mmCIF file of C-alpha atoms in Angstrom:
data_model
loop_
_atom_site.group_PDB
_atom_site.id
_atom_site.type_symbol
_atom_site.label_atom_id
_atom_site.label_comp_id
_atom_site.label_asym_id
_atom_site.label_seq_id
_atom_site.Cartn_x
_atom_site.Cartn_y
_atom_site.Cartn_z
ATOM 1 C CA UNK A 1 -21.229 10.059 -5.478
ATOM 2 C CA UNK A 2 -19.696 7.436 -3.699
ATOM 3 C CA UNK A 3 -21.107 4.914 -1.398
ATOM 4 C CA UNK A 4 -19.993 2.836 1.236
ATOM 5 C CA UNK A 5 -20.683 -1.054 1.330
ATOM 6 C CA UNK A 6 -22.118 -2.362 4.466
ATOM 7 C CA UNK A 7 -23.002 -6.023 4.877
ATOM 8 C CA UNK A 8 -23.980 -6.824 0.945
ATOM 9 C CA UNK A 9 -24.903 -4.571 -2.386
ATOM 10 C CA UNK A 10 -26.799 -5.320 -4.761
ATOM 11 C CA UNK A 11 -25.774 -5.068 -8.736
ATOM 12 C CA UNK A 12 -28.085 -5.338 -12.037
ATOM 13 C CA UNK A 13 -26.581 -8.257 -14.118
ATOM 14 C CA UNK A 14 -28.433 -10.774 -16.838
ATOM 15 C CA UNK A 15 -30.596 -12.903 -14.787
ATOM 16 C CA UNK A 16 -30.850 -10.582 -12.145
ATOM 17 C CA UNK A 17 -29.274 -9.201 -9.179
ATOM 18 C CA UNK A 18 -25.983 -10.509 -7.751
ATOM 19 C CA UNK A 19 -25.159 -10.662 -4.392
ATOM 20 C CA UNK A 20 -21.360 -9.325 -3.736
ATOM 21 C CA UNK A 21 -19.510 -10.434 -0.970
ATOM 22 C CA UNK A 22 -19.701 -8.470 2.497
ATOM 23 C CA UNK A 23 -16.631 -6.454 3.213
ATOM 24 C CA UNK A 24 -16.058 -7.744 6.467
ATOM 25 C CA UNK A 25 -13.656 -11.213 6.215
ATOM 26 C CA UNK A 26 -12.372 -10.053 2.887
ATOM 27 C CA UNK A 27 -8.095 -10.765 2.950
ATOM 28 C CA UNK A 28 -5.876 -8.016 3.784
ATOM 29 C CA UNK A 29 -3.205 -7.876 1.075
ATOM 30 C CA UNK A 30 0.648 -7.632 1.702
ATOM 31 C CA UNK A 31 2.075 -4.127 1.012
ATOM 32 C CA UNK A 32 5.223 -3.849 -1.162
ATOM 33 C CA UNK A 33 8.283 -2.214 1.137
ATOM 34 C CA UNK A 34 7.550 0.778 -1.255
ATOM 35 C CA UNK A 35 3.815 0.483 -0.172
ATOM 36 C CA UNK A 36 3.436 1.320 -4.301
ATOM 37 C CA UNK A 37 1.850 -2.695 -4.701
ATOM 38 C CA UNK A 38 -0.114 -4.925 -2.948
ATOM 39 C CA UNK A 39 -0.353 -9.142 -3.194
ATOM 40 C CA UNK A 40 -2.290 -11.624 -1.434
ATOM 41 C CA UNK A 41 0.411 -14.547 -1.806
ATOM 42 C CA UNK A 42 3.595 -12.753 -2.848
ATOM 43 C CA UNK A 43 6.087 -15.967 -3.607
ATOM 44 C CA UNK A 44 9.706 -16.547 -3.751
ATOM 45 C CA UNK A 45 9.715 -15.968 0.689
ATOM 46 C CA UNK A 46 13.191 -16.515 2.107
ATOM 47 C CA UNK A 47 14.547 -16.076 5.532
ATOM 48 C CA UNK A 48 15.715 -12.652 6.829
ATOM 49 C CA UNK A 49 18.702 -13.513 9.265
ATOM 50 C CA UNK A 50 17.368 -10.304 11.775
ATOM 51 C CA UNK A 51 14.573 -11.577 14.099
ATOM 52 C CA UNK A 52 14.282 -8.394 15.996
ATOM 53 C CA UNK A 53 12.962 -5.273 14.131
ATOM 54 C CA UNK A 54 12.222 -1.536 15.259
ATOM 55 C CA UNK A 55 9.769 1.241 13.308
ATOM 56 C CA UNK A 56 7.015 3.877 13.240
ATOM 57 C CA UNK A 57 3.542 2.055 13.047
ATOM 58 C CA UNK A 58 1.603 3.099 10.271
ATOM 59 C CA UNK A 59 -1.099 1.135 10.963
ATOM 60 C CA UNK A 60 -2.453 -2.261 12.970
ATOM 61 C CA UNK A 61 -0.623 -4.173 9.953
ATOM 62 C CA UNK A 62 2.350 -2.008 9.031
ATOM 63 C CA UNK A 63 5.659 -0.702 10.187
ATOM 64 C CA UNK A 64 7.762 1.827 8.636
ATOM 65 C CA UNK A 65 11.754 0.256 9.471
ATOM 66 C CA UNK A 66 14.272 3.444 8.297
ATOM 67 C CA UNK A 67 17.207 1.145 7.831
ATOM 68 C CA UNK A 68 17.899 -1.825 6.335
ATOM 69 C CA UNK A 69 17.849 -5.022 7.778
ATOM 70 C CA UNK A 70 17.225 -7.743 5.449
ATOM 71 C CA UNK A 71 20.542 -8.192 3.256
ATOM 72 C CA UNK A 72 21.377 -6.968 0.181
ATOM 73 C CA UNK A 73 18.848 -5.280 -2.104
ATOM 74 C CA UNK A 74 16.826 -3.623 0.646
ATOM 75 C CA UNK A 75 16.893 0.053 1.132
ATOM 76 C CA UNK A 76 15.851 2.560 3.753
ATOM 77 C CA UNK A 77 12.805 3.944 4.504
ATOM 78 C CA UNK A 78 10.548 0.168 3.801
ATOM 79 C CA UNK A 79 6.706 -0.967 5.228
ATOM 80 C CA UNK A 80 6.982 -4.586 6.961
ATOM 81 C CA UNK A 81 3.740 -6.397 6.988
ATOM 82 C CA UNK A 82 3.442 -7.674 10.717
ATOM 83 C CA UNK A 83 1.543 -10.818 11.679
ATOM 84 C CA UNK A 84 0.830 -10.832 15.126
ATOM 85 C CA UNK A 85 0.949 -14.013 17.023
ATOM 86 C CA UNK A 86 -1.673 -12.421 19.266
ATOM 87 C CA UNK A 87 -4.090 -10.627 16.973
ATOM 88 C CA UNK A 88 -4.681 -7.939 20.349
ATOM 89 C CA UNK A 89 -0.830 -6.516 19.983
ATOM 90 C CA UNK A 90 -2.569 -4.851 16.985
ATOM 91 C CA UNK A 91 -3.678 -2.434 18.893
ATOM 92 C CA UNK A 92 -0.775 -0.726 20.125
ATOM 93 C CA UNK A 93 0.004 0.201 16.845
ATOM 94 C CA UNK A 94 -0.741 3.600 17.387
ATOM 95 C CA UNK A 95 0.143 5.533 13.973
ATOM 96 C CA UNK A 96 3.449 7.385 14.104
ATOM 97 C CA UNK A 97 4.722 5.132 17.501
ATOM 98 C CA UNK A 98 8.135 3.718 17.792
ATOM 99 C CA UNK A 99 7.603 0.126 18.144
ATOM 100 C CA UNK A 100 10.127 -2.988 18.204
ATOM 101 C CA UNK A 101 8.783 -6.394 17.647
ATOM 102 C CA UNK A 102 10.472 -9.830 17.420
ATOM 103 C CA UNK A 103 9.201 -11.883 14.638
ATOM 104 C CA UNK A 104 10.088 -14.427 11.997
ATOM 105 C CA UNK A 105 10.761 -11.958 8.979
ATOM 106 C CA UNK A 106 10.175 -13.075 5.251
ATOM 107 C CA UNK A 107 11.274 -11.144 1.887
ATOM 108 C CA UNK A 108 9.305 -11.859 -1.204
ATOM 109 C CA UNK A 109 9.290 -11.467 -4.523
ATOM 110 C CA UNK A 110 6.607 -11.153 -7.388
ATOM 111 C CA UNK A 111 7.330 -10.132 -10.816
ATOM 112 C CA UNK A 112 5.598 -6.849 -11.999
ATOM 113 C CA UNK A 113 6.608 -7.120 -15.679
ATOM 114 C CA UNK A 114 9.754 -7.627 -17.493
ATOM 115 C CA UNK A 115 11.705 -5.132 -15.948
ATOM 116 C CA UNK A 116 11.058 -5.526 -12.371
ATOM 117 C CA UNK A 117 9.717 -6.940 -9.624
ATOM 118 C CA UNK A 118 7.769 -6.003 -6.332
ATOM 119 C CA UNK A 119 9.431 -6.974 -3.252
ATOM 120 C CA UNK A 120 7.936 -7.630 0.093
ATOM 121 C CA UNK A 121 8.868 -8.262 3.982
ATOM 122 C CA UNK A 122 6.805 -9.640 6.287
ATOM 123 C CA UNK A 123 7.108 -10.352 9.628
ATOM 124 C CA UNK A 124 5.603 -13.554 10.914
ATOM 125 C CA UNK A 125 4.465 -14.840 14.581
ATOM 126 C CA UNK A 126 5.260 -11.437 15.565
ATOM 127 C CA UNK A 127 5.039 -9.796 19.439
ATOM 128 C CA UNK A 128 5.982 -6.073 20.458
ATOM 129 C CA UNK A 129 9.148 -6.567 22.894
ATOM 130 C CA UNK A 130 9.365 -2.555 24.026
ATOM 131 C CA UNK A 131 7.151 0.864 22.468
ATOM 132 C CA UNK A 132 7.668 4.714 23.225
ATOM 133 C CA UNK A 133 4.845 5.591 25.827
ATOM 134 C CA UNK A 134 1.181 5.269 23.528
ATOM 135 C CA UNK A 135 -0.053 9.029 23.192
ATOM 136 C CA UNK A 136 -2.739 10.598 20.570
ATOM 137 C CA UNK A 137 -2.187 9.337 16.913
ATOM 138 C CA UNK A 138 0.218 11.168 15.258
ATOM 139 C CA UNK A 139 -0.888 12.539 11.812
ATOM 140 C CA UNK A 140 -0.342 10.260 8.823
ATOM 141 C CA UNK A 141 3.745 10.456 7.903
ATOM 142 C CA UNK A 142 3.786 8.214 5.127
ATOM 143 C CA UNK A 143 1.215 6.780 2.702
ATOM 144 C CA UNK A 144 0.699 3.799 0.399
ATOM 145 C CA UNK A 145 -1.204 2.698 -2.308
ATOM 146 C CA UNK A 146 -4.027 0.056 -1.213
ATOM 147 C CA UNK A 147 -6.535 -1.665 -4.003
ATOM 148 C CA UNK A 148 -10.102 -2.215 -4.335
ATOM 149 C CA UNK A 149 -11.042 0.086 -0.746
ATOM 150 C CA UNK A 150 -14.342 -1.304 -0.052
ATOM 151 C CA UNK A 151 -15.557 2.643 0.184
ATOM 152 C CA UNK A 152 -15.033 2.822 -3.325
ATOM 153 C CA UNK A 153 -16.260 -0.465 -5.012
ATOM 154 C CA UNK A 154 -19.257 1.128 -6.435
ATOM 155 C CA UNK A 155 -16.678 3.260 -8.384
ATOM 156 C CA UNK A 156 -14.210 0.410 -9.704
ATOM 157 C CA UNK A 157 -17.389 -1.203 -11.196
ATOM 158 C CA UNK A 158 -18.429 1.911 -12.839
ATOM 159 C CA UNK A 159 -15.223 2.421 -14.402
ATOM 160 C CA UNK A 160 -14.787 -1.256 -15.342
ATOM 161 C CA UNK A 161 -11.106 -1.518 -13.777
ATOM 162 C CA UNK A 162 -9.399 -1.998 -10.592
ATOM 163 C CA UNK A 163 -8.633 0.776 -8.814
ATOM 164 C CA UNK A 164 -5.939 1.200 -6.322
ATOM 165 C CA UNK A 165 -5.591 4.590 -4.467
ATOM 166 C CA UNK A 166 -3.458 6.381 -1.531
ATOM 167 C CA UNK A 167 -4.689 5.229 1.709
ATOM 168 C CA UNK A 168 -4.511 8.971 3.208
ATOM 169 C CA UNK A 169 -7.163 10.208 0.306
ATOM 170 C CA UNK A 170 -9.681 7.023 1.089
ATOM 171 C CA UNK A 171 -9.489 8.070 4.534
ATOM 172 C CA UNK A 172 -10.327 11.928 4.032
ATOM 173 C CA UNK A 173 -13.606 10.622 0.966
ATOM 174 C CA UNK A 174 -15.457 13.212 2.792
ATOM 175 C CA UNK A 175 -13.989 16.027 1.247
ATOM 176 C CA UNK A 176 -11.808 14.674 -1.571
ATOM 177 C CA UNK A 177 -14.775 12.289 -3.105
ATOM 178 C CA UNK A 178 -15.621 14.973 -6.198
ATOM 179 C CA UNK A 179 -11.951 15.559 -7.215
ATOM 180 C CA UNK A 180 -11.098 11.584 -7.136
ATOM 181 C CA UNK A 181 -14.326 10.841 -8.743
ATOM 182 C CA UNK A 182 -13.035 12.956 -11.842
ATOM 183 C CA UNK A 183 -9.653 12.150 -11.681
ATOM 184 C CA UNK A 184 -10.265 8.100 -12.194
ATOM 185 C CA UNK A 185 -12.476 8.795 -14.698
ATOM 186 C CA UNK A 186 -9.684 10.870 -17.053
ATOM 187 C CA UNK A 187 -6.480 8.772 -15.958
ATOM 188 C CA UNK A 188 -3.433 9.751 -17.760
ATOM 189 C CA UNK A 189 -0.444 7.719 -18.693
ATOM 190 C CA UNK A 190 2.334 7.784 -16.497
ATOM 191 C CA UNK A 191 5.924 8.932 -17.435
ATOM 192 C CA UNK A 192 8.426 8.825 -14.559
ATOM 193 C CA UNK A 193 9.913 11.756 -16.806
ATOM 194 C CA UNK A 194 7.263 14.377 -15.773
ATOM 195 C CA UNK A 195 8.232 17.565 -14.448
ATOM 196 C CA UNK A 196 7.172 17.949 -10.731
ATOM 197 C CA UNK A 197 3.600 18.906 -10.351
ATOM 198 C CA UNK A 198 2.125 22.464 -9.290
ATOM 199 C CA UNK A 199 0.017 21.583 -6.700
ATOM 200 C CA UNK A 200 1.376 18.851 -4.641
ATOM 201 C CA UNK A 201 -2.653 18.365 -3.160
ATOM 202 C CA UNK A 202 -4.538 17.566 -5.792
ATOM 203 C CA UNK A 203 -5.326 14.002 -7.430
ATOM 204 C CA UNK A 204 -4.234 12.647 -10.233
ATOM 205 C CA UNK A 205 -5.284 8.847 -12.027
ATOM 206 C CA UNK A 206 -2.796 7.070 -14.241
ATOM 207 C CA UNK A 207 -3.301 3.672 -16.087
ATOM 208 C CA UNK A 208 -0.913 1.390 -14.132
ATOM 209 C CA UNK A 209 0.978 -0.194 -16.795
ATOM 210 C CA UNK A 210 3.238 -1.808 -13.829
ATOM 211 C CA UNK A 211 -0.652 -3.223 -12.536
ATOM 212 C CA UNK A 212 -1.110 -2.409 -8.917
ATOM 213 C CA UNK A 213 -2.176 -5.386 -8.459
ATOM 214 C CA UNK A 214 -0.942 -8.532 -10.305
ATOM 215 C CA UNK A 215 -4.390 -9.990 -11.290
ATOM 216 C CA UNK A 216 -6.214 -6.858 -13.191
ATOM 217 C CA UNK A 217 -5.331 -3.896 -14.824
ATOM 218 C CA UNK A 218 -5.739 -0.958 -12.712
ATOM 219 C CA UNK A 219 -5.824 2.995 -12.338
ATOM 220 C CA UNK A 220 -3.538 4.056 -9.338
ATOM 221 C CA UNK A 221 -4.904 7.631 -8.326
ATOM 222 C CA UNK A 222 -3.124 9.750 -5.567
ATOM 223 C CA UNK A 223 -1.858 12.963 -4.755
ATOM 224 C CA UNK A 224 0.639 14.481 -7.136
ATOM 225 C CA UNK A 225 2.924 15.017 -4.472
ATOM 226 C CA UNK A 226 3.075 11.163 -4.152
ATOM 227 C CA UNK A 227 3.377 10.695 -7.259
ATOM 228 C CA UNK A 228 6.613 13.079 -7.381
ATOM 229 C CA UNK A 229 8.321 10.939 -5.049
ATOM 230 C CA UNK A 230 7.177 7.670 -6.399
ATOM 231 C CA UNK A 231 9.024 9.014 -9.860
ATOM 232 C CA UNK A 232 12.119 9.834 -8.361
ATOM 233 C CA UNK A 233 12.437 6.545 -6.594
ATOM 234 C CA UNK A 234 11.007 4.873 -9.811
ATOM 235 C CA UNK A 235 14.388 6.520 -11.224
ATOM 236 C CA UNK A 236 16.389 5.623 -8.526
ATOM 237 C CA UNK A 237 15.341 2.793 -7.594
ATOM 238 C CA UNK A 238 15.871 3.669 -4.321
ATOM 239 C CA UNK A 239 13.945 4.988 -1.374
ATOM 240 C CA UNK A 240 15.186 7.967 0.339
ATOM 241 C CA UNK A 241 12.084 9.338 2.059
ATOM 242 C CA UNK A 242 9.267 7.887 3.479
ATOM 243 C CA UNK A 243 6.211 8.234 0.857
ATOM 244 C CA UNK A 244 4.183 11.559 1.446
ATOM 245 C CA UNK A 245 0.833 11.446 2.893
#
């Protein structure tokens, strides 16, 4: 069963309990333009030349942009981590609403093994310069992988390992808790090879070779019908479709 942190938990160690850390002030991480990897300090940052940049929020940090912008090496269809210069413009980040902003954009680099690396844009001292009308929240269009969810730290320590999982099935725990649950504790190995899955709803865990996140070895668990897409794009290497929710 999984359980929610509030301000502190408690944890049986030699010498006694430990105190962790409250959830509230703990650092956002960047999201990779793939939304596949997270960093807290991705390096390498150089200047995009395009100050002014439109997309679909996807959430108080995150834009989806559909076309490139940033030079060469960036494809379609990429999440921009936005800074706001005034934390308040967060809010009208309404999910699924067209948005432009004017900022001082960043890519970055950080080296996932020796075949590739992850590579991030982020878009500094940022303001909203013009937005469709706000409305309701659109439903979740795209998805991405996010690491150690508070929600499910009680989990990661039981399993010993990181865990990084689709933002879309943290936010539905309610009903998807059980299936996770026993998904992350059978992970599989992932082959980008796979044929495409039966049932595009249900969870799957693999050992992330590529690590999630740089620091600890992980298991990345989503829904197979991410997972389909993130294998054709991991063939690809390019992205041709936002990421399923």
């Amino acid at each position: 069963m999984f359980m929610a942190l509030s301000f502190a938990a408690l944890a049986q160690a030699p010498g006694g309990p430990v105190a962790f850390a409250p959830v509230t002030g703990v650092q956002v991480p960047f999201q990779s333009v793939s939304g596949r990897f997270s960093s807290l300090n991705p390096v390498k940052r150089r200047e995009c030349l395009n100050g002014n940049v439109t997309g679909r929020a996807v959430s108080p940090r995150l834009l989806m942009v559909e076309k490139r912008f940033c030079g060469p090496g960036q494809s379609d269809n990429v999440l921009v981590n936005v800074e706001f210069s005034d934390p308040a413009d967060a809010q009208q980040m309404i999910a699924g609403r067209r948005v432009t902003i004017a900022a001082n954009v960043k890519s970055a680099e950080e080296d996932r093994n020796t075949e590739f690396y992850a590579l991030y844009l982020i878009a500094e001292k940022a303001r909203i310069t013009s937005a469709d009308p706000a409305s309701a929240p659109a439903p979740a269009f795209t998805s991405y992988i996010t690491c150690q969810p508070p929600e499910l730290d009680t989990l990661a320590r039981t399993l010993g390992s990181e865990l990084c999982v689709q933002n879309t099935v943290v936010e539905n725990l309610a009903a998807i808790a059980p299936a996770l649950e026993a998904a992350a504790r059978a992970p599989g190995t992932f082959s980008p090879g796979e044929a495409a899955s039966s049932d595009p709803t249900a969870i799957a865990c693999y050992r992330d070779r590529e690590r999630s996140d740089i620091n600890l070895p992980a298991i990345a668990c989503a829904k197979n019908s991410y997972w389909d897409w993130y294998r054709a794009k991991w063939r690809d290497y390019l992205f041709q479709t936002a990421a399923p929710p």
